[in-house]
Every structure is written in C-alpha cells, then in structure tokens.
JSON list of C-alpha atoms in Angstrom, two decimals:
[
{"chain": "A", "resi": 1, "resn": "UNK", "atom": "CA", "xyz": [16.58, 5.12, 4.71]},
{"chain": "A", "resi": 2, "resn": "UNK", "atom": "CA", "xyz": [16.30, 1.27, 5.60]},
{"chain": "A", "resi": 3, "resn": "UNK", "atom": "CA", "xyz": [12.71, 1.94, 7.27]},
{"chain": "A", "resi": 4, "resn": "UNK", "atom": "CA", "xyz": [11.70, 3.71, 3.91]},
{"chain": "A", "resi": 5, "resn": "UNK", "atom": "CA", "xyz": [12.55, 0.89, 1.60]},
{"chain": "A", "resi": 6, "resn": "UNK", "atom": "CA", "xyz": [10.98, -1.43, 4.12]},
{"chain": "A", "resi": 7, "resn": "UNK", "atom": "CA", "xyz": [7.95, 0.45, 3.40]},
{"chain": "A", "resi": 8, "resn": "UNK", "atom": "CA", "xyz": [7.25, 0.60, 0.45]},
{"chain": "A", "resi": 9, "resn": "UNK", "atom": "CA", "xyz": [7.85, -3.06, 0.17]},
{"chain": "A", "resi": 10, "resn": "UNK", "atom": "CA", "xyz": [5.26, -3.92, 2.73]},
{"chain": "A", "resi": 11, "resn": "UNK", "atom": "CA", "xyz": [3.03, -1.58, 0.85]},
{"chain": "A", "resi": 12, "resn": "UNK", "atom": "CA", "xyz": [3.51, -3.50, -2.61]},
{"chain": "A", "resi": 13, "resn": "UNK", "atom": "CA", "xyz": [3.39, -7.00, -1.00]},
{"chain": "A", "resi": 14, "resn": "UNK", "atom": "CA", "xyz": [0.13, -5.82, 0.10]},
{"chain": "A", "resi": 15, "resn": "UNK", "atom": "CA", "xyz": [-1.07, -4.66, -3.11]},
{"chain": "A", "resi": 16, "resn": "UNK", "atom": "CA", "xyz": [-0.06, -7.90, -4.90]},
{"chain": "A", "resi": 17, "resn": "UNK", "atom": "CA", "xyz": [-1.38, -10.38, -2.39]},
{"chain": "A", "resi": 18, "resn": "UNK", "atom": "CA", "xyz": [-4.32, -8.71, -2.34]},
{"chain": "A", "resi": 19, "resn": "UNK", "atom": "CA", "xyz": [-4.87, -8.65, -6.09]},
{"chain": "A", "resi": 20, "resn": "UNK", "atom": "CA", "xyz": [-3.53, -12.45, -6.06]},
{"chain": "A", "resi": 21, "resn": "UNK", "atom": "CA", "xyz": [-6.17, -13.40, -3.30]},
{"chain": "A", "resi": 22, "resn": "UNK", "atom": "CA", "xyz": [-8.47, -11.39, -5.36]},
{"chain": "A", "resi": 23, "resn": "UNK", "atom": "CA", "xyz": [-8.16, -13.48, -8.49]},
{"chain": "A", "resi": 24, "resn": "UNK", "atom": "CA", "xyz": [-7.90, -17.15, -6.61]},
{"chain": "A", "resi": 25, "resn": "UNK", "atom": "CA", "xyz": [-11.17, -16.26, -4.75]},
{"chain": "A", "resi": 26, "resn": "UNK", "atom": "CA", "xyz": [-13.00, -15.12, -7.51]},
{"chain": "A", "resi": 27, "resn": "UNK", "atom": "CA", "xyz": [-12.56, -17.81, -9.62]},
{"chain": "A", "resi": 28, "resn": "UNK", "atom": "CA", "xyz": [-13.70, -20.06, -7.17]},
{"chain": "A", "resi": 29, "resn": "UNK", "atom": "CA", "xyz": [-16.65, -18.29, -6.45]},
{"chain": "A", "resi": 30, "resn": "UNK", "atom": "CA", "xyz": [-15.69, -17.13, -3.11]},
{"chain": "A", "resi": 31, "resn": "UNK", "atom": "CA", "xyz": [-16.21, -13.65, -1.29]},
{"chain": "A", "resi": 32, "resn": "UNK", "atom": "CA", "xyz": [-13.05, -11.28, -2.19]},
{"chain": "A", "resi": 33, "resn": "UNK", "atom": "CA", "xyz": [-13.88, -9.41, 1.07]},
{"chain": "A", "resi": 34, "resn": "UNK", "atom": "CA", "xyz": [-10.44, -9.90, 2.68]},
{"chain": "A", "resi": 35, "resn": "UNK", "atom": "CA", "xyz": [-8.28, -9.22, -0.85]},
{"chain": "A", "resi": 36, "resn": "UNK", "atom": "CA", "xyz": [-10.21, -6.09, -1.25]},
{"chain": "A", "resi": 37, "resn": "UNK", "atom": "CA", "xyz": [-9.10, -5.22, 2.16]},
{"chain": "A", "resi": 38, "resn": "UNK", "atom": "CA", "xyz": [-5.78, -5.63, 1.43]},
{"chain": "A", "resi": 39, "resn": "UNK", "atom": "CA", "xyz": [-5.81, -3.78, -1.59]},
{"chain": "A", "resi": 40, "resn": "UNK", "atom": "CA", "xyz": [-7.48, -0.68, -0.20]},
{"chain": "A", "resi": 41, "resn": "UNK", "atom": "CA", "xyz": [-5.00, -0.71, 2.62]},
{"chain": "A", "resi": 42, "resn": "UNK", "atom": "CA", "xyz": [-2.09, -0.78, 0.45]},
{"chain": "A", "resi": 43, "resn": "UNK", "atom": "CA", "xyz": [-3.56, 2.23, -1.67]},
{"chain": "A", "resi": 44, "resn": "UNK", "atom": "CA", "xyz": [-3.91, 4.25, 1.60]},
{"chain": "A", "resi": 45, "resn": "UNK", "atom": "CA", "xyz": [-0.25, 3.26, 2.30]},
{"chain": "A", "resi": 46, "resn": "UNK", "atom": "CA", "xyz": [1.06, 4.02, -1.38]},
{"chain": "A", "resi": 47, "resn": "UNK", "atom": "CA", "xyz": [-0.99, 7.92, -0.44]},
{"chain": "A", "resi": 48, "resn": "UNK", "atom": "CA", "xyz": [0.53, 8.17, 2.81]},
{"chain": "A", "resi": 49, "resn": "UNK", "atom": "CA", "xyz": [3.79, 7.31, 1.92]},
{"chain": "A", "resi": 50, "resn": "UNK", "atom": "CA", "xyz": [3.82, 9.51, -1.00]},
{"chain": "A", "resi": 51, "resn": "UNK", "atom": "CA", "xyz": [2.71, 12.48, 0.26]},
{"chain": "A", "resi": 52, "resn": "UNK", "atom": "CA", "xyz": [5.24, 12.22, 2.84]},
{"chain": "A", "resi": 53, "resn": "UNK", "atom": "CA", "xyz": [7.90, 11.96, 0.31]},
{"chain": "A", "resi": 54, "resn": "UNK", "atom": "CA", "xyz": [6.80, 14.71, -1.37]},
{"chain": "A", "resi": 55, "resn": "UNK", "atom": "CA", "xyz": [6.87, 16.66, 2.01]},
{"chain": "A", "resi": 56, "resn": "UNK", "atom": "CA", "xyz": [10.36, 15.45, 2.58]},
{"chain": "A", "resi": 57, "resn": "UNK", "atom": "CA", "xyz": [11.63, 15.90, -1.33]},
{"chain": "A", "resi": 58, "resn": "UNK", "atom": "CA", "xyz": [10.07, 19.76, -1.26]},
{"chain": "A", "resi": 59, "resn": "UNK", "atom": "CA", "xyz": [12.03, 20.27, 1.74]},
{"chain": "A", "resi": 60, "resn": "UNK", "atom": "CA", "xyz": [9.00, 21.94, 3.49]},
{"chain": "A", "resi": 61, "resn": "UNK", "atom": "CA", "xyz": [9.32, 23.73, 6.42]},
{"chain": "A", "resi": 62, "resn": "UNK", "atom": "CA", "xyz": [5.92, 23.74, 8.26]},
{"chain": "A", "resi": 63, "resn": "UNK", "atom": "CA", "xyz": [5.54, 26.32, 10.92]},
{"chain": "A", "resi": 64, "resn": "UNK", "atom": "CA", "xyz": [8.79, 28.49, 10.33]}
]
C-alpha cells in the first residue's frame, strides 16, 4: 500500500513541477522542452497507474 501512495505522489510532483517549470520558462522566453517532458511523463504515469487500479479494484482475473 506504501509503494502505491508513493506513486502517485511522484506522479503529481511531476505534473506540478512540470507545469511550474512550464510557466517560469515561458515567461522568460525560454524553451519549455524539459517541463513538457515532465508533464507528458506524469500523464503516462497518472494512465498507467490508473488502469492498474482499475485492474486491481475489478478484481480481474486474467487467464483463469
């Protein structure tokens, strides 16, 4: 349960220093290359993560 928390926190850490980076940059005229990267990584994560909850919450049983 700890890892899962831990998760999700990374995931929105991402997300808002990402967005943060995003804004700083681009009001100083700078590429927002590496805040965009961050963002779309922690969008992948929030995807991942939630279709594996949704696996785990439907109680799936793949392959029985």
């Amino acid at each position: 349960m700890g890892l899962f928390i831990v998760y999700w926190v990374v995931a929105v850490l991402l997300f808002v220093v990402g967005i943060i980076q995003m804004i700083i940059k681009a009001a100083k005229n700078q590429p927002v290359k590496s805040g965009l990267k961050l963002v779309i990584a922690s969008v992948i994560m929030l995807v991942i993560g939630a279709g594996a909850c949704a696996v785990i919450l439907s109680n799936l049983h793949i392959g029985h």
